[in-house]
Short mmCIF file of C-alpha atoms and ligand atoms in Angstrom, two decimals:
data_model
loop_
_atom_site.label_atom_id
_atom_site.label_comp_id
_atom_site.label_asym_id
_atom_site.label_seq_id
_atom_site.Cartn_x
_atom_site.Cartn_y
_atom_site.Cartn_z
CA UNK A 1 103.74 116.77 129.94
CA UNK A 2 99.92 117.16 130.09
CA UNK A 3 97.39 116.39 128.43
CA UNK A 4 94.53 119.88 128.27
CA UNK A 5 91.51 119.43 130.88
CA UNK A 6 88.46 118.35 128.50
CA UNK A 7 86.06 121.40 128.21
CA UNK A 8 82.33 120.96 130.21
CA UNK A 9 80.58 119.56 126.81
CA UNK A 10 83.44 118.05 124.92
CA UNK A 11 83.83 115.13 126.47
CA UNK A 12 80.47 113.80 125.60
CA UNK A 13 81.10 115.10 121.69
CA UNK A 14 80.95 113.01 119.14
CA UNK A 15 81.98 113.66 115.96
CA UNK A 16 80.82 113.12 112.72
CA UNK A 17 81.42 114.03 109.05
CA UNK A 18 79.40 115.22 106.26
CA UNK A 19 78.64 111.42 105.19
CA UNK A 20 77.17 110.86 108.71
CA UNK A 21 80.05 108.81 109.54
CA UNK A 22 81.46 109.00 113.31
CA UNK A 23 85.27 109.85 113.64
CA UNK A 24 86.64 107.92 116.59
CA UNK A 25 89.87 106.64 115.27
CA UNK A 26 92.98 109.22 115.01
CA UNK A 27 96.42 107.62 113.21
CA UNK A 28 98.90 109.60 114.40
CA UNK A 29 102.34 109.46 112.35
CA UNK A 30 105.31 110.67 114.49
CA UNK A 31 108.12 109.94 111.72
CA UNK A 32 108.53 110.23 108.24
CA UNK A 33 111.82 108.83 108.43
CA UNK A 34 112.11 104.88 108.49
CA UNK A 35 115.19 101.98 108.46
CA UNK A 36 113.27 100.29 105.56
CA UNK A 37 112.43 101.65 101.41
CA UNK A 38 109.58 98.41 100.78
CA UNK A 39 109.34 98.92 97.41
CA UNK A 40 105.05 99.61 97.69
CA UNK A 41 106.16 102.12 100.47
CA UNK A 42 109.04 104.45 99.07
CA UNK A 43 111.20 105.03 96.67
CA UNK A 44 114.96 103.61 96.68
CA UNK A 45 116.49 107.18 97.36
CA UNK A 46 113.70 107.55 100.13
CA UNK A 47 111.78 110.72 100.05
CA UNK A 48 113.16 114.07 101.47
CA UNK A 49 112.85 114.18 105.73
CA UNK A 50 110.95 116.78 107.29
CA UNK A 51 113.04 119.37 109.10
CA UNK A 52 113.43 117.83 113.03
CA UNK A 53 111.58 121.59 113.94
CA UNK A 54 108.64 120.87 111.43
CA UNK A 55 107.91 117.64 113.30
CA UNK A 56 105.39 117.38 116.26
CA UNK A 57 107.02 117.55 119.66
CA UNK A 58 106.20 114.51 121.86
CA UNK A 59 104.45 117.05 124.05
CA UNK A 60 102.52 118.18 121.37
CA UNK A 61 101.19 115.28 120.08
CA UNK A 62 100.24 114.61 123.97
CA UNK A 63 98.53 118.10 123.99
CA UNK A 64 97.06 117.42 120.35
CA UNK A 65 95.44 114.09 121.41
CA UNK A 66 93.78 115.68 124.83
CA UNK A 67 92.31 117.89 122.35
CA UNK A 68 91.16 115.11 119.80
CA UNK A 69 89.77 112.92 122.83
CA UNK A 70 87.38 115.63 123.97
CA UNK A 71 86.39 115.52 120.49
CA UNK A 72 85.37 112.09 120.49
CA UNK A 73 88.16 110.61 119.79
CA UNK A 74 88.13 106.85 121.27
CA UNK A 75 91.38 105.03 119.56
CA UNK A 76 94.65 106.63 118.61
CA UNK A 77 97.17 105.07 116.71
CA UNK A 78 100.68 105.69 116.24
CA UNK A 79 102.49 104.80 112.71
CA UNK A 80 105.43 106.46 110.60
CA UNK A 81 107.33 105.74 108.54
CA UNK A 82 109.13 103.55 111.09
CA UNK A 83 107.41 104.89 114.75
CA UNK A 84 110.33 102.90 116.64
CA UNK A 85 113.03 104.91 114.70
CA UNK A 86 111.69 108.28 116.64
CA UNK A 87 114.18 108.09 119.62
CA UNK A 88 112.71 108.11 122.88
CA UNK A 89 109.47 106.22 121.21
CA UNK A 90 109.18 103.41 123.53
CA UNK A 91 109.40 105.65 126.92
CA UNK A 92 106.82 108.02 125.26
CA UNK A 93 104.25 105.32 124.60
CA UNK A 94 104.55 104.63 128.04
CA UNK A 95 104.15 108.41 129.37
CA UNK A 96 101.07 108.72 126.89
CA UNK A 97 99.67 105.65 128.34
CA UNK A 98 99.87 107.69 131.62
CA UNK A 99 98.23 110.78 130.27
CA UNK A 100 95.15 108.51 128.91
CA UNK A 101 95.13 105.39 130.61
CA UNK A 102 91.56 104.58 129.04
CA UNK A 103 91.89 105.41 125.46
CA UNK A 104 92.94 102.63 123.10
CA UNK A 105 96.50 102.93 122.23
CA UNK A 106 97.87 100.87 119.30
CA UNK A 107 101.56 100.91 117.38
CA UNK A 108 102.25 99.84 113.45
CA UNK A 109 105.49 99.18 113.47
CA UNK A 110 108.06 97.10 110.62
CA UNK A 111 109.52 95.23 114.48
CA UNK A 112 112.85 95.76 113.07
CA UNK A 113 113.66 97.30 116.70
CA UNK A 114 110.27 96.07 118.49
CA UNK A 115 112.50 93.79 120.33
CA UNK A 116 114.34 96.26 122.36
CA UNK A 117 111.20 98.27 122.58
CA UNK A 118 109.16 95.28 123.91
CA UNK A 119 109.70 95.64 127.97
CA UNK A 120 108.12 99.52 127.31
CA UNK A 121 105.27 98.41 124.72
CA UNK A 122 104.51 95.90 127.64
CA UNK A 123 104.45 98.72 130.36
CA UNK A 124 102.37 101.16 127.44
CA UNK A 125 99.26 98.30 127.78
CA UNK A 126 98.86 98.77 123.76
CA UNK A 127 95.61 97.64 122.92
CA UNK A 128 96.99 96.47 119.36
CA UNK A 129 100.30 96.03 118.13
CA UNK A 130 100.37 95.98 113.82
CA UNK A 131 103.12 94.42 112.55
CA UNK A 132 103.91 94.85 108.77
CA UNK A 133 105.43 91.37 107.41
CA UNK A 134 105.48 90.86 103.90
CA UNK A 135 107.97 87.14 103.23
CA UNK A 136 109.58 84.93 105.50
CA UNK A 137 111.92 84.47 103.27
CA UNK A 138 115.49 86.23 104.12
CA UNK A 139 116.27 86.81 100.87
CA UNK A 140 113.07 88.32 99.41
CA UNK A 141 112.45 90.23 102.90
CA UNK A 142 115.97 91.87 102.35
CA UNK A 143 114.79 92.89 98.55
CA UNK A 144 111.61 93.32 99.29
CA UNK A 145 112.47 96.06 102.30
CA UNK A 146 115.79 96.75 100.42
CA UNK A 147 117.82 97.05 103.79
CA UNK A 148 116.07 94.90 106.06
CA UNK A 149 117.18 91.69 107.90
CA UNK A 150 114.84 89.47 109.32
CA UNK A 151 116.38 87.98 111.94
CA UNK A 152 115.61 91.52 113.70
CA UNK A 153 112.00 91.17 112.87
CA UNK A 154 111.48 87.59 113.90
CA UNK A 155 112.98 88.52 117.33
CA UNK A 156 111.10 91.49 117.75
CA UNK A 157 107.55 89.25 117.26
CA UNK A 158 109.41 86.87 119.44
CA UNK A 159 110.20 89.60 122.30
CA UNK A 160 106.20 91.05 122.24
CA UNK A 161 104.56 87.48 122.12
CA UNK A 162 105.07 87.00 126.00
CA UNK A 163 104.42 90.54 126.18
CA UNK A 164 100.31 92.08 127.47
CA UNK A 165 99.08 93.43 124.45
CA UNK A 166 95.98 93.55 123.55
CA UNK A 167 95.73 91.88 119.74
CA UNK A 168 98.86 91.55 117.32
CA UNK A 169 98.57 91.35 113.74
CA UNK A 170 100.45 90.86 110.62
CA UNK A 171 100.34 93.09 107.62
CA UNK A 172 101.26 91.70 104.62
CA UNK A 173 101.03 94.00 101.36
CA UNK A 174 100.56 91.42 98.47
CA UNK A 175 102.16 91.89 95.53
CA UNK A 176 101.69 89.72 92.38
CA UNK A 177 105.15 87.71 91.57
CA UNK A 178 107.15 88.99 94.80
CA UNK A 179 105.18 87.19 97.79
CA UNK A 180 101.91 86.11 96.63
CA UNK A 181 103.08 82.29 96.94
CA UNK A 182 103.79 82.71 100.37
CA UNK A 183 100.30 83.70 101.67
CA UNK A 184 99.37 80.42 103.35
CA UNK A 185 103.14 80.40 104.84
CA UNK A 186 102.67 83.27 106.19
CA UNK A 187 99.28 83.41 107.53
CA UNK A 188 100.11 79.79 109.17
CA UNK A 189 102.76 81.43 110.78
CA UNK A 190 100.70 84.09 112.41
CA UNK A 191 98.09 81.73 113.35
CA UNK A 192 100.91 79.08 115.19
CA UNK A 193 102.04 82.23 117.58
CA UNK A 194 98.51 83.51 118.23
CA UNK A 195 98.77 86.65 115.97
CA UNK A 196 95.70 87.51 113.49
CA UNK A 197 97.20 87.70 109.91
CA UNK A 198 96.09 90.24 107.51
CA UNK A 199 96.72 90.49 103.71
CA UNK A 200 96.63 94.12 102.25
CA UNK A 201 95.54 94.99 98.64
CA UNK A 202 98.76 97.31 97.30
CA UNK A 203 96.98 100.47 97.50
CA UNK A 204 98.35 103.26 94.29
CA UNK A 205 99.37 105.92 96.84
CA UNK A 206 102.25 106.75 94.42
CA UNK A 207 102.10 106.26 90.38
CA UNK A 208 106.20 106.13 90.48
CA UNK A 209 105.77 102.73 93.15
CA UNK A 210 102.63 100.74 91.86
CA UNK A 211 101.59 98.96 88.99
CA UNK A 212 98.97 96.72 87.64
CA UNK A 213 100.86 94.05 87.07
CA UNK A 214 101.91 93.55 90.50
CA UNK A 215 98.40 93.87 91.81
CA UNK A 216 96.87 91.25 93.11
CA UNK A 217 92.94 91.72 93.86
CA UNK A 218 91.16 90.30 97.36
CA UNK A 219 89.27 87.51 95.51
CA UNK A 220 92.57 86.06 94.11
CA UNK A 221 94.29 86.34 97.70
CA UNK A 222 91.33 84.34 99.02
CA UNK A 223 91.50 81.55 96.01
CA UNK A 224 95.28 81.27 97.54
CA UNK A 225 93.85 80.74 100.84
CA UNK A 226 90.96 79.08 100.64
CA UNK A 227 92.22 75.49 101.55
CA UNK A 228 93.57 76.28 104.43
CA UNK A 229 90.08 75.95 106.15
CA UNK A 230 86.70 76.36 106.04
CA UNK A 231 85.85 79.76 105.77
CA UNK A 232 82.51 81.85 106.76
CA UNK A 233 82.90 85.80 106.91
CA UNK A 234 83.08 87.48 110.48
CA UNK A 235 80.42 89.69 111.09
CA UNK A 236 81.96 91.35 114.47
CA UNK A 237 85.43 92.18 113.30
CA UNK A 238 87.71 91.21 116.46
CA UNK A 239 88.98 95.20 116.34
CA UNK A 240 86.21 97.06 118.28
CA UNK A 241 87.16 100.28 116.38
CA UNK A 242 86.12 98.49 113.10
CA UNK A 243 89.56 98.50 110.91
CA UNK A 244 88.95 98.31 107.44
CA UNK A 245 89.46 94.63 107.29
CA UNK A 246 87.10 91.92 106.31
CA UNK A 247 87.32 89.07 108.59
CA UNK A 248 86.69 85.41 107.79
CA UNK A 249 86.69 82.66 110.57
CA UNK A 250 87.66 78.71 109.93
CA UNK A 251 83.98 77.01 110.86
CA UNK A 252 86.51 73.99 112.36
CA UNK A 253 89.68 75.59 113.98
CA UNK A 254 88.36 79.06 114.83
CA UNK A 255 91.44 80.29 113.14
CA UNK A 256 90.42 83.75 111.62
CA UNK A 257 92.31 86.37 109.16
CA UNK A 258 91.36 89.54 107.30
CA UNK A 259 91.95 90.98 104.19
CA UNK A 260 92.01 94.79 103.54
CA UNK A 261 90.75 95.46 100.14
CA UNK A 262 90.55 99.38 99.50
CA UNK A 263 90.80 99.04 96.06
CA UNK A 264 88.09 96.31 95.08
CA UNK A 265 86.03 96.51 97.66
CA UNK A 266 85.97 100.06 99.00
CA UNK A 267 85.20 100.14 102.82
CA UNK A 268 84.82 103.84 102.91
CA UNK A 269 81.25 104.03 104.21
CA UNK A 270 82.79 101.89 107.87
CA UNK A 271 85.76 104.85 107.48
CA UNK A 272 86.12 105.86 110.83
CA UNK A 273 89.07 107.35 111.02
CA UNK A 274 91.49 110.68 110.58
CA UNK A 275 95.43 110.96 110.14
CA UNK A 276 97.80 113.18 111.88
CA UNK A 277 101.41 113.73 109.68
CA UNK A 278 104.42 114.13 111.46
CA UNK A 279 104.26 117.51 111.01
CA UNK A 280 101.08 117.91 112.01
CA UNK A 281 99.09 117.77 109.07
CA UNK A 282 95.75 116.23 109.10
CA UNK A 283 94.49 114.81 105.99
CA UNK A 284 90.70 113.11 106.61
CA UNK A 285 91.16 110.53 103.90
CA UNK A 286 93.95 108.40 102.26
CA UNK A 287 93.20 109.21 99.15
CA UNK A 288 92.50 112.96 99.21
CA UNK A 289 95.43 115.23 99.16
CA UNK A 290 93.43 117.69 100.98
CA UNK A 291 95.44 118.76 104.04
CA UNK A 292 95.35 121.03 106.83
CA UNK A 293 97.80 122.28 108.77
CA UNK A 294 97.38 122.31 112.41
CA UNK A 295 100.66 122.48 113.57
CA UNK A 296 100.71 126.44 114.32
CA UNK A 297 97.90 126.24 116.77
CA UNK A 298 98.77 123.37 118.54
CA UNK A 299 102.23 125.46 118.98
CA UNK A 300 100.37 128.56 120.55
CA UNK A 301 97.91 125.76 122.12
CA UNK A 302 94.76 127.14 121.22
CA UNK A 303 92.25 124.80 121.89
CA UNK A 304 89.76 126.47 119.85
CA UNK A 305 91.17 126.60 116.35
CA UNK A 306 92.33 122.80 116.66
CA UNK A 307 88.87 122.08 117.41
CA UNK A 308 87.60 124.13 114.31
CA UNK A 309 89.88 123.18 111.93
CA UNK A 310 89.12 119.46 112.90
CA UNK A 311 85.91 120.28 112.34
CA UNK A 312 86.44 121.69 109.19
CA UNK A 313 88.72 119.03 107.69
CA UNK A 314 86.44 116.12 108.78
CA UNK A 315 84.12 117.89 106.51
CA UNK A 316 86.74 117.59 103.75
CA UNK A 317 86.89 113.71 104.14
CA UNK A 318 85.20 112.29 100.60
CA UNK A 319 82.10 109.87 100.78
CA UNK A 320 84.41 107.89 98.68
CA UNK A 321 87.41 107.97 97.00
CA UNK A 322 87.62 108.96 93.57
CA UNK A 323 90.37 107.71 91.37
CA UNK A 324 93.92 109.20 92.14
CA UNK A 325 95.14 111.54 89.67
CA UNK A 326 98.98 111.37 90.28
CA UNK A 327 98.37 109.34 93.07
CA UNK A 328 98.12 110.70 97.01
CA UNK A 329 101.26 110.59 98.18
CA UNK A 330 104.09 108.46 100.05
CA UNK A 331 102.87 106.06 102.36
CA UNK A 332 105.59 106.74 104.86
CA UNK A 333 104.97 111.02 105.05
CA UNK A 334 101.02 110.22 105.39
CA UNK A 335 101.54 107.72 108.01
CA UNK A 336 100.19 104.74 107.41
N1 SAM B 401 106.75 101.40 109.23
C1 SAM B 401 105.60 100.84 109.81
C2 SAM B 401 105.21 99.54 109.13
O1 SAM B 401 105.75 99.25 108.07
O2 SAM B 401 104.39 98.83 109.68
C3 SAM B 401 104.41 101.78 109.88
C4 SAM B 401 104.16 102.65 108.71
S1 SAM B 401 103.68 101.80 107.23
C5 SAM B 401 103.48 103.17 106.14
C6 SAM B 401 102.04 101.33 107.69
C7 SAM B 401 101.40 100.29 106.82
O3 SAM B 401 101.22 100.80 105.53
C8 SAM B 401 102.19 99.03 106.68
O4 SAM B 401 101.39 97.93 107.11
C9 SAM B 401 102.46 98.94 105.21
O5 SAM B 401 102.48 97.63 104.83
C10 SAM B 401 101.31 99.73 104.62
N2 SAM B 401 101.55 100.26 103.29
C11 SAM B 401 102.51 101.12 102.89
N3 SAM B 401 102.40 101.39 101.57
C12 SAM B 401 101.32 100.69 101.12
C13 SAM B 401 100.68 100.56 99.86
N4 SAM B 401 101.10 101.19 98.79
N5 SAM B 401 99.60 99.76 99.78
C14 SAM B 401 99.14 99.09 100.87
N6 SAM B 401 99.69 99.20 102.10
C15 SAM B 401 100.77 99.98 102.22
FE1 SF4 B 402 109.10 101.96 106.17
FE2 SF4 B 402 106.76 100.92 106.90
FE3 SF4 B 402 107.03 102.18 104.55
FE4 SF4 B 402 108.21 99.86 104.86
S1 SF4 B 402 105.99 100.23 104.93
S2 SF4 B 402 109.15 101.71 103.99
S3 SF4 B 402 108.76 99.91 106.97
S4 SF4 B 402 107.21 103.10 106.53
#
């Protein structure tokens, strides 16, 4: 497996899209399959699985992202549906590590099999390991995920904490009257095991999974948390490619979390970032159905016409997002 020598300019390119804003942040999905339906995620069925041929080969995504770092391409991420699910994950991570062993590598994963995958995350060096936790409650995380069991999740946060990673975090999607109450649980958690918590607005990806009444807004999920200390926002965000979260800091313990608000508080001037399906689709924004299939050309390897329709589709990414029409799609088949 190799990665494509970088071309005599490329490696100094930078890219950047019609808004002026500089793309250095791929997300790279490499399932659409996953163990878990979380009821903001996917539907109870599930959604219909891309063919295993219309899914990006590991080698591929190696080629793709040789292509995408001589682009100017700094921080790659990989997400799903459920990454860990993808067999072989944990051995590629490492062998991509190997092909770029300067690029920051990261990993969002649901842990439900993080702790077998731990030893190779540990050999990968991630740079940041995202780890979506929405209760810790048995019961609610079992209805909540519809499937999943906990005890898997708490051992797999257990099996990376001695592990070198660079920063873990929790995800938690809020929703109103399923796990709101448990926000300072669950960010004291975090905090006691050195991990930086994170609450996430529930975004309206699909019309068929969200609804207003289980919305809760950032300001509400910050009245929830405000005793818990003393809080002043974080100007530096501790992610050097500059997630979408807003960080606040404890002025007494130094404790800090963030909160990810893209529907009240739209962070899509900082956007920084393009996604990569499973299939090889990239779509330049979250909320823009606009895709572009690159999957062809990375099959006949042509360097050229990747590059291009980057190019072109980074040109597609809004200034901001509009209001979804039908919504944008399933969480789990964007990649997340
Ligand atoms: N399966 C992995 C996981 O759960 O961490 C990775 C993929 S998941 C799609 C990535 C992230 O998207 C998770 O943190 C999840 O909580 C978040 N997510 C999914 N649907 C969402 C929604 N409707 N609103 C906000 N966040 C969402
Ligand atoms: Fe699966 Fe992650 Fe979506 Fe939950 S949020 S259904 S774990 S892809």
């Amino acid at each position: 497996m190799c990665a494509p020598e970088p071309g005599p300019k490329r490696a100094l390119m930078k890219i950047k899209d019609a808004a002026g804003r500089h793309i250095d942040y791929a997300r790279i999905s490499v399932t659409d399959r996953c163990n878990y339906r979380c009821l903001y995620c996917m539907p109870e069925s599930g959604v219909e699985s891309m063919p295993h041929s219309g899914v990006l080969r590991y080698e591929e995504i190696i080629w793709l992202a040789g292509v995408l770092v001589s682009m100017g391409i700094r921080h790659i991420r990989f997400t799903g549906g459920e990454p860990l699910v993808r067999k072989g994950m944990p051995e590629f991570l490492v062998s991509f590590r190997r092909e770029f062993p300067d690029l920051e590598i990261s990993l969002t994963t649901n842990a439900s099999l993080l702790e077998e995958a731990a030893p190779s995350i540990a050999l990968a060096g991630l740079s940041g390991l995202n780890i979506s936790l929405d209760t810790l409650d048995a019961v609610k995380f079992s209805s909540i995920t519809r499937r999943g069991d906990i005890s898997s999740v708490l051992s797999g946060i257990s099996a990376v904490l001695g592990c070198k990673i660079g920063r873990i975090k929790t995800n938690t999607v809020v929703m109103r009257g399923f796990n709101d109450d448990e926000l300072p649980a669950l960010l004291n958690f975090a905090w006691e095991r050195g991990i930086i918590p994170r609450m996430i607005e529930f975004m309206p990806l699909s019309e068929n999974l969200w609804g207003r009444d289980k919305f809760m807004p950032s300001r509400e999920m910050l009245e929830k948390t405000s005793r818990l200390g003393d809080w002043e926002p974080v100007l530096s965000a501790p992610d050097p490619s500059h997630g979408p979260a807003r960080y606040w800091r404890d002025v007494r313990t130094g404790r800090i979390f963030g909160v990810i608000e893209a529907v009240s508080n739209h962070f899509c001037s900082a956007c920084n970032r393009l996604r990569i399906t499973a299939s090889g689709r990239m779509r330049a924004c979250l909320f823009n159905k606009e895709e572009i299939s690159l999957i062809g050309m990375i099959r006949e390897r042509d360097r050229e016409a990747v590059v291009s329709a980057v190019t072109s589709g980074i040109n597609l990414k809004p200034g901001r997002w509009r209001d979804l029409n039908g919504g944008s799609g399933d969480m789990s088949v964007i990649g997340g």
